[in-house]
Coordinates of C-alpha atoms and ligand atoms in Angstrom, one line a residue:
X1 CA 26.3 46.8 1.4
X2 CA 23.7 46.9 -1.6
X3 CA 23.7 43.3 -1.7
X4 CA 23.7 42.8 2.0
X5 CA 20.5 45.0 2.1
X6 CA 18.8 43.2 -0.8
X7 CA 19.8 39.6 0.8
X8 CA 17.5 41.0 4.5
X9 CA 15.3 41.9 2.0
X10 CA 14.6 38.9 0.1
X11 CA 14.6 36.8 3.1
X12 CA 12.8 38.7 5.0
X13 CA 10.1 38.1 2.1
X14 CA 10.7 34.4 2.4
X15 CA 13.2 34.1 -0.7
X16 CA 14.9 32.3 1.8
X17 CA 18.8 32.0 0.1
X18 CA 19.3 28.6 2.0
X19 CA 22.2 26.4 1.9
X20 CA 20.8 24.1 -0.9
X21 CA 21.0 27.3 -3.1
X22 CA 24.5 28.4 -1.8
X23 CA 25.7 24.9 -3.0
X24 CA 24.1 25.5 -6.5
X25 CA 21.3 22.9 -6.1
X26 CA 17.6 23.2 -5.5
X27 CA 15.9 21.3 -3.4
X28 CA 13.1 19.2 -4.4
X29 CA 10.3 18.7 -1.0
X30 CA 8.3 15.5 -0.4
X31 CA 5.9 15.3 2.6
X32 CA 5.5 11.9 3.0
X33 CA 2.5 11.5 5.2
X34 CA 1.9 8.4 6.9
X35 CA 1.0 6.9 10.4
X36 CA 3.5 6.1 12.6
X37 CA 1.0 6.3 16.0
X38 CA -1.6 4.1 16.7
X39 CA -3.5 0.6 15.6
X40 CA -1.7 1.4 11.1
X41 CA 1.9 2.2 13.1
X42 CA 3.5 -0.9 11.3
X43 CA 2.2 0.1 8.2
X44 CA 3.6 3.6 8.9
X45 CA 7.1 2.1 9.6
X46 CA 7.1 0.0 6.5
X47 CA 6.5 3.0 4.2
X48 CA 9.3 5.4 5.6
X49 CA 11.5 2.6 6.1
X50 CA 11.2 1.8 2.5
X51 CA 11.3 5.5 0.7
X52 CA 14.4 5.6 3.3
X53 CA 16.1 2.5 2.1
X54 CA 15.6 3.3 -1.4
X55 CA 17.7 7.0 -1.0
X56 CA 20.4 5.0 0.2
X57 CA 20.6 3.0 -2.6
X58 CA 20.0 5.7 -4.6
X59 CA 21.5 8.7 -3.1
X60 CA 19.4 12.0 -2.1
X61 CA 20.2 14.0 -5.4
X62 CA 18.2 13.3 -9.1
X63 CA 18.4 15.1 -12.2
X64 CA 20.4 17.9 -10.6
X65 CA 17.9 18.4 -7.7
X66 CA 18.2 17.2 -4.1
X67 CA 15.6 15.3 -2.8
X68 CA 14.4 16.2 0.8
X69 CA 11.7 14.1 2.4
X70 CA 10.0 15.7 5.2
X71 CA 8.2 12.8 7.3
X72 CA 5.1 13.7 9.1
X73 CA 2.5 11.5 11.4
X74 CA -1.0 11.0 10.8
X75 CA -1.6 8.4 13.2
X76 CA -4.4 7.5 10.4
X77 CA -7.0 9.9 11.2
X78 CA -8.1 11.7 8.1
X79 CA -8.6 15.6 9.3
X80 CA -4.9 15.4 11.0
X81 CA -4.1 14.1 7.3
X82 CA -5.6 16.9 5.8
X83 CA -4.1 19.3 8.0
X84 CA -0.6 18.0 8.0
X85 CA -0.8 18.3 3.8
X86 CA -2.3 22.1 4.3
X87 CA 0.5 22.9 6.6
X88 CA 3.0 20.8 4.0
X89 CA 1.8 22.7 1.2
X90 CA 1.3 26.2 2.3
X91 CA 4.4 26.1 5.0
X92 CA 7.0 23.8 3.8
X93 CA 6.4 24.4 0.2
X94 CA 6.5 20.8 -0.9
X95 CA 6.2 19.9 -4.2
X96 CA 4.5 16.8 -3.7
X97 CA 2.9 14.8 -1.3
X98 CA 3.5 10.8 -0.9
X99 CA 2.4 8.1 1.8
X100 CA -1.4 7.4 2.8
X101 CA -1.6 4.6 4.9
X102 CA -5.8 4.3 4.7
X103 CA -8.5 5.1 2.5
X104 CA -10.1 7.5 4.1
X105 CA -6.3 9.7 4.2
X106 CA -5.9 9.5 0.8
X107 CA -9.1 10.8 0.0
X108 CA -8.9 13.7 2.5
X109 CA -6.0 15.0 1.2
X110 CA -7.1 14.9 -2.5
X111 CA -8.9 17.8 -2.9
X112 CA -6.0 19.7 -1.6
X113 CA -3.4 18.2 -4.7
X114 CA -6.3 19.1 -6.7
X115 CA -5.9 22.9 -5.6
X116 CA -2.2 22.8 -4.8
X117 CA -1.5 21.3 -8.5
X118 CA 0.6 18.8 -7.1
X119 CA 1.4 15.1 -7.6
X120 CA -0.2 13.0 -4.6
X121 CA 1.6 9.6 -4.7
X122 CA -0.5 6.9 -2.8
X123 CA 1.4 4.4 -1.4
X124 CA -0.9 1.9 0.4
X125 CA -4.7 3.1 0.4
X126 CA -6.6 0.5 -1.6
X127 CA -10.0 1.3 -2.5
X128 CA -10.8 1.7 -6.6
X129 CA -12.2 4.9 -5.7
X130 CA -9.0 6.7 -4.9
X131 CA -7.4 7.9 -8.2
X132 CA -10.6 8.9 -9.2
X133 CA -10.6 11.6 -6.5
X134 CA -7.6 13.9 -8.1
X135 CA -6.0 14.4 -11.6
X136 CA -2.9 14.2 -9.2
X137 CA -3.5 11.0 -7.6
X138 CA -0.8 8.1 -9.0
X139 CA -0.7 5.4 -7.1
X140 CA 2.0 2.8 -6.6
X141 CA 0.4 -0.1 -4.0
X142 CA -2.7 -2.0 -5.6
X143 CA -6.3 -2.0 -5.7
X144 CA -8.3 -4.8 -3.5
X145 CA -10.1 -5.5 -6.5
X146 CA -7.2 -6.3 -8.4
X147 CA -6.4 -9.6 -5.7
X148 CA -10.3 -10.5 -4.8
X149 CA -11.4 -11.3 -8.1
X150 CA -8.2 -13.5 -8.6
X151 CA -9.0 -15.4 -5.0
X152 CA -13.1 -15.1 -6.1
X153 CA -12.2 -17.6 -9.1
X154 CA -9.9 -19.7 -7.6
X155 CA -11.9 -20.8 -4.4
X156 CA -15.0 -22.5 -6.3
X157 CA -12.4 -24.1 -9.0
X158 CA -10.3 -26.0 -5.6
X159 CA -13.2 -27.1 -3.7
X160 CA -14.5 -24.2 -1.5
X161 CA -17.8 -24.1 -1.8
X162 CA -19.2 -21.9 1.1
X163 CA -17.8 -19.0 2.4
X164 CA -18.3 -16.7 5.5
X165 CA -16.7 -13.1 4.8
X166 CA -15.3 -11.0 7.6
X167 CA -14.2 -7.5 6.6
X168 CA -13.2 -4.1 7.6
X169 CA -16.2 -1.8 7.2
X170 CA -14.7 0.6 5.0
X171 CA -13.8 1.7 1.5
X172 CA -11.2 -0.8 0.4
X173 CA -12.9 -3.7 2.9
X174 CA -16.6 -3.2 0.7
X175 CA -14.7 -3.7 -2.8
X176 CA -12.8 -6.8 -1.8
X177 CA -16.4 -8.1 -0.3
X178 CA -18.1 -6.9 -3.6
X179 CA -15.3 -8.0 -5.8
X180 CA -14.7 -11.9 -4.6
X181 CA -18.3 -12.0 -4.2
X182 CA -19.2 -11.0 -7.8
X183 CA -16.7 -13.8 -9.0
X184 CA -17.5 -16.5 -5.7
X185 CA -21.1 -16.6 -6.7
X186 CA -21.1 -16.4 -10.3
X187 CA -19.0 -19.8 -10.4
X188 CA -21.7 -21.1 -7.9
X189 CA -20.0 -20.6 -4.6
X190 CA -22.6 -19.8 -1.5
X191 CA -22.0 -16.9 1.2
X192 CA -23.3 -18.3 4.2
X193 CA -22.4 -15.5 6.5
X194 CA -21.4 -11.8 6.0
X195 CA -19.5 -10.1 9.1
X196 CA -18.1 -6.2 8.7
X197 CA -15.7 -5.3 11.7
X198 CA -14.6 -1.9 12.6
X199 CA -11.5 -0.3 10.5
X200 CA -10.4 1.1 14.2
X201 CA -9.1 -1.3 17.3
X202 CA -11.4 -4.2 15.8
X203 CA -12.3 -6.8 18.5
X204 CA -12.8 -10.3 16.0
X205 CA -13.8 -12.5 18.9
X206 CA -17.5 -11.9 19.1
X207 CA -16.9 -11.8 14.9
X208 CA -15.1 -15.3 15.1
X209 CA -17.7 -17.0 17.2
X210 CA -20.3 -16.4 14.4
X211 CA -18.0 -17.4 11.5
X212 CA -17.5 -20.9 13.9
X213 CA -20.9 -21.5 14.2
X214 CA -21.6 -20.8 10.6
X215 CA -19.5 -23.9 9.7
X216 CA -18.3 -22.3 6.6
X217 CA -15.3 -24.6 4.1
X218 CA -13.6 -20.8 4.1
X219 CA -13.5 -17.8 5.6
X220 CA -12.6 -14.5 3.7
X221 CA -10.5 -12.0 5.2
X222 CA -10.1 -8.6 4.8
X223 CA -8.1 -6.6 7.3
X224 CA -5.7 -3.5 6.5
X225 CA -2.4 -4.2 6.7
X226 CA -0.6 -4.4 10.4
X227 CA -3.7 -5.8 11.7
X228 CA -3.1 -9.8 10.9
X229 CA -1.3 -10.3 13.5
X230 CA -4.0 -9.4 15.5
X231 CA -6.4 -10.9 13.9
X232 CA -4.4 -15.0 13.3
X233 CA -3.8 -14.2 17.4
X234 CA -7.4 -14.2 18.1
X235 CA -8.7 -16.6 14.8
X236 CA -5.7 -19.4 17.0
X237 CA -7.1 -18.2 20.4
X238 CA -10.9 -19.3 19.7
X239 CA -9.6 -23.1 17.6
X240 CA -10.5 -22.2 14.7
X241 CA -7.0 -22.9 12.9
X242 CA -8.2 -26.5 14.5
X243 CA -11.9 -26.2 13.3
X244 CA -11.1 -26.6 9.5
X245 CA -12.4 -23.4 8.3
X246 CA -9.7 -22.4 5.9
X247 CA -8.6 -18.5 5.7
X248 CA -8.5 -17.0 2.2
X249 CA -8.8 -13.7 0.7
X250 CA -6.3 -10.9 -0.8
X251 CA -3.1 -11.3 1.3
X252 CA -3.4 -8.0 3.7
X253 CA -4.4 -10.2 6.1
X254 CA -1.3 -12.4 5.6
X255 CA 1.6 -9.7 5.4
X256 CA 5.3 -10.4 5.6
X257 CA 5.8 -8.2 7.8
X258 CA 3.7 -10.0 10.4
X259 CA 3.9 -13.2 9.2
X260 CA 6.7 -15.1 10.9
X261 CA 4.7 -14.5 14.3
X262 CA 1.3 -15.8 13.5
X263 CA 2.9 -19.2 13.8
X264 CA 1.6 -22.3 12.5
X265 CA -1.9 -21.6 12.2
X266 CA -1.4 -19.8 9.7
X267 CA 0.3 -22.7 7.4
X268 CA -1.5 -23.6 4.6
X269 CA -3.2 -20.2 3.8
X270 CA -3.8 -19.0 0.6
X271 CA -4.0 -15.5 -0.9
X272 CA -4.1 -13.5 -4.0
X273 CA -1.8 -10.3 -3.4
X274 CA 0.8 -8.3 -5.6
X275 CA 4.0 -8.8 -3.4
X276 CA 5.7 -11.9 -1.1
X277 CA 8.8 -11.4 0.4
X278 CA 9.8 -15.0 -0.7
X279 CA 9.0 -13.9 -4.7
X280 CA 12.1 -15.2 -6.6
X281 CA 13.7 -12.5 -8.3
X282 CA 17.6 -11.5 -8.2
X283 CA 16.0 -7.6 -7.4
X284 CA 13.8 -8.8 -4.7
X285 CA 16.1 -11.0 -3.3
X286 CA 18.4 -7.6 -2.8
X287 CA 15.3 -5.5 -2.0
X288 CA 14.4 -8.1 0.7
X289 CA 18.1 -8.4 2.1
X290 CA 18.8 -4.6 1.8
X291 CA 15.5 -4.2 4.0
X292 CA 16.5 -6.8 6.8
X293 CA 20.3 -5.1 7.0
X294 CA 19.2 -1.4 7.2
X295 CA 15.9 -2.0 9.9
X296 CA 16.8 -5.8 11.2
X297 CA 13.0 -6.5 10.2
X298 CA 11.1 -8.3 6.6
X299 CA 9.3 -6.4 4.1
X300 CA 6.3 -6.8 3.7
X301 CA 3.6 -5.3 0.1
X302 CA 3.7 -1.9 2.3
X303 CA 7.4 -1.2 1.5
X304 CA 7.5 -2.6 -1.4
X305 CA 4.6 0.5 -1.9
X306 CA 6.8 2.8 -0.4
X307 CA 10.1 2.1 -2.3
X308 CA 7.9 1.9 -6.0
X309 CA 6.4 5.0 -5.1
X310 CA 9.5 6.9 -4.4
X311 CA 11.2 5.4 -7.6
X312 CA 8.3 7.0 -9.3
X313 CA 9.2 10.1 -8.1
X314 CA 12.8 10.1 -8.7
X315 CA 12.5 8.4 -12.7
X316 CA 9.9 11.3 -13.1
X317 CA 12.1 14.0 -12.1
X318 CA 14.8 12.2 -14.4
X319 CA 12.2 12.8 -17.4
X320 CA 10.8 16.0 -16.8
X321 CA 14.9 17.6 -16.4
X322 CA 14.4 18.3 -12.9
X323 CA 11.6 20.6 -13.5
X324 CA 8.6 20.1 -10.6
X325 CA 5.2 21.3 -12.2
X326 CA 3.3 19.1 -11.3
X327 CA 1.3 18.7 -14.5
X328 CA 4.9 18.0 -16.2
X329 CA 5.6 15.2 -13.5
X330 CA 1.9 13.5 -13.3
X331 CA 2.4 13.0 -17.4
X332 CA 5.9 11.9 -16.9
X333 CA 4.5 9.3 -14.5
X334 CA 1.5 8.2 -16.6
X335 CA 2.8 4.3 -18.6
X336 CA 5.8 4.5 -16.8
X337 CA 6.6 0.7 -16.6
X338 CA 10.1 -0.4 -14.2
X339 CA 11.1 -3.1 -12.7
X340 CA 9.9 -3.7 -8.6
X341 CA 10.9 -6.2 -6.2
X342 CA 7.2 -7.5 -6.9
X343 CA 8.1 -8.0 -10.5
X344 CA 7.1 -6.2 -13.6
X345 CA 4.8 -2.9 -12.7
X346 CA 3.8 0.1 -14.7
X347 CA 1.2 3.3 -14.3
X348 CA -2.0 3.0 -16.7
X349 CA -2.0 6.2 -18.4
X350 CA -5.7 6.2 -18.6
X351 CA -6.5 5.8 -14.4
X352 CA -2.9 6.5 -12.7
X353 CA -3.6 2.8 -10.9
X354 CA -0.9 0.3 -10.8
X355 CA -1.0 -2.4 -13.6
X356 CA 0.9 -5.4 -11.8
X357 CA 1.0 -9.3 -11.8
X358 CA -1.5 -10.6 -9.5
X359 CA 0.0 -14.0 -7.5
X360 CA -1.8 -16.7 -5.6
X361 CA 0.6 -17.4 -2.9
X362 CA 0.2 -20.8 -0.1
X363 CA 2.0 -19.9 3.3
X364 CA 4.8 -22.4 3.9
X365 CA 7.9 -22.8 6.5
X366 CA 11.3 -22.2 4.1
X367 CA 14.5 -22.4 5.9
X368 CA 12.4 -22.0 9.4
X369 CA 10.5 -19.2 8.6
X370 CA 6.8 -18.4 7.4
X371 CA 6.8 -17.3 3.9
X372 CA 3.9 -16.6 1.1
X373 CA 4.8 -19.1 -1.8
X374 CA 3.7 -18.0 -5.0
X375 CA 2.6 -20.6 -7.1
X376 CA 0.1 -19.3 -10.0
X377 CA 0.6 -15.8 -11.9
X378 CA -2.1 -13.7 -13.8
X379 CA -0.2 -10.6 -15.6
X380 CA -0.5 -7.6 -16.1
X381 CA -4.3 -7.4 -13.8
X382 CA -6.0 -3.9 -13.6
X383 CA -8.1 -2.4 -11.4
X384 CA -11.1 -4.0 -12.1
X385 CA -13.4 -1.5 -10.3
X386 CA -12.1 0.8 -12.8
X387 CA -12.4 -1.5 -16.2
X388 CA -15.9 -3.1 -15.1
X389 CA -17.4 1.2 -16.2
Ligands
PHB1 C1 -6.7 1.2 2.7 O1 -7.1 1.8 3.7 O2 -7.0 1.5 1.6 C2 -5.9 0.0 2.9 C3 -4.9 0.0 3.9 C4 -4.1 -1.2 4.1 C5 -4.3 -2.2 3.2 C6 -5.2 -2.2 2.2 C7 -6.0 -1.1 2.1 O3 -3.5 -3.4 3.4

């Protein structure tokens, strides 16, 4: 009766004596916030397909603790971001928060790790700036610096002399303008016309008329991920795939996700990104088959995000014994190197940013279908916004 009275009692108080604890094992809570509504949707999809996939392989349980994701929508607007991680943190007592599908989400939810003491795992957002924002940031996708400086040497040394620049007027958009144009211009390549579109429902036509007149040898192209497909639509609709005016830039614009349906204007492209789902490696290979089985669709660098980010997770619960402080699980995580689909990775202990191989990638048919075919590696590239201070 004693007991009985003590049980109402503590749960009355919240103690809540739920079935994880009945069955001996505590429950560790990820919110993983991402947007699964609106014009980033695909990019949404990609990253809970991926953290999904990889507790299949993997199994929901880790160092004696079950892992419980709880998947919430942001539809990529940075107060519902900010309110869904609140709402995570205070009601659902997670003990860290993954996902971030833009810039501007990642950011909005900082301050709130910051408080809460809790590990903030970004899985897409791009911009330098971001793990600057919280002790608690680590971030698993890439920086657009990291693949514009790469593209920014490589156009002037095969020919490309001028380039027009189309980009999405925000955060990550500015460094990968700043970035390639730093490198572009330094080798003696000319900018001959500067276009910034809207991060939101971006209309290129008006954009592409401008970049046609300007009669540039290249065009470089930032867009977020999940809007290429848009984009190669409207860049085929005005002949500009027939004009000459090649596309280059980091490979957002070209993702593998999107890729098979741009269709043949987008052969011959060439990008400097972190992941291709055509990247020969035995564990991408399975990474890239596992993907197609499970949600009949490719991965493209947002999954691979996703599935890196949640490994993190999981190898820093492994190191800390279970235990969720999340000062114990942000040092776990710092120079943690492993093995990703994308090919060798590890967390700089200094910024929390991903140290990855950078590849410069030409869009090919293989076996009937559009792929992004590596063909040069730099190793080991950091976050230049960060090493240029
Ligand atoms: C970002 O908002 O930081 C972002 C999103 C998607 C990308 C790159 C950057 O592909």
């Amino acid at each position: 009766m004693r007991k009985q009275i003590l049980a109402c009692v503590l749960a009355a108080f919240g103690f809540g004596w739920g079935a994880s604890a009945a069955s001996g094992q505590e429950t560790v809570k990820i919110g993983l916030i991402v947007p699964l509504t609106g014009g980033q949707a695909s990019t949404g999809k990609q990253l809970d397909n991926a953290v999904k996939l990889y507790m299949r392989q993997h199994g929901d349980a880790v160092a004696g603790k079950k892992i419980e994701v709880i998947v919430r929508d942001d539809g990529a607007i940075p107060d519902n971001t900010k309110r869904i991680a609140q709402e995570l943190i205070v009601n659902d007592k997670v003990q860290i928060i993954a996902g971030f599908g833009i810039t501007p989400a990642a950011l909005a939810a900082a301050p709130l790790a910051t408080q809460a003491k809790i590990p903030q795992i970004v899985m897409l957002a791009g911009a330098s700036i971001v793990t600057e924002r919280s002790p608690y940031i680590v971030r698993t996708s890439f920086t657009l610096a990291q693949s514009a400086v790469i593209i920014g040497d490589w156009a002037p040394k095969n020919g490309i002399r001028k380039v027009a620049t189309l980009t999405s007027d925000y955060a990550p958009g500015n460094d990968a303008l700043q970035f390639f144009k730093a490198r572009f211009t330094a080798a003696g390549g000319e900018i001959v016309e500067e276009v910034k579109v809207p991060l939101m429902n971006p209309d290129f036509a008006p954009f592409l008329q401008r970049m046609k007149d300007a009669r540039p040898d290249a065009m470089f192209v930032f867009v977020p991920g999940g809007q290429g497909g848009n984009f190669m639509k409207q860049y085929s609709e005005r002949g500009l795939d027939k004009s000459g005016i090649r596309i280059i830039g980091p490979g957002d614009v070209m993702d593998d996700d999107l890729l098979n349906d741009m269709g043949d204007a987008a052969l011959g492209t060439v990008t400097a990104h972190m992941y291709s789902a055509a990247h020969p490696s035995p564990m991408n290979e399975q990474f890239v088959a596992g993907y197609r089985k499970a949600f009949n669709s490719r991965p493209g660098f947002v999954a691979v995000g996703g599935y890196d980010g949640i490994h993190l997770v999981y190898e820093a619960l492994k190191k800390t014994g279970g235990k969720t402080d999340g000062d114990l699980l942000v040092a776990a995580m710092k120079g943690m190197a492993w093995e990703s689909p994308r090919g060798p990775i590890s967390i700089d202990p200094e910024t929390r940013d991903v140290v990855q191989n950078i590849y410069i990638r030409k869009v090919e048919r293989v076996n009937g279908e559009l792929y992004n075919v590596e063909f040069e590696t730099f190793k080991d590239v950091k976050d230049a916004g960060k090493s240029q201070k």
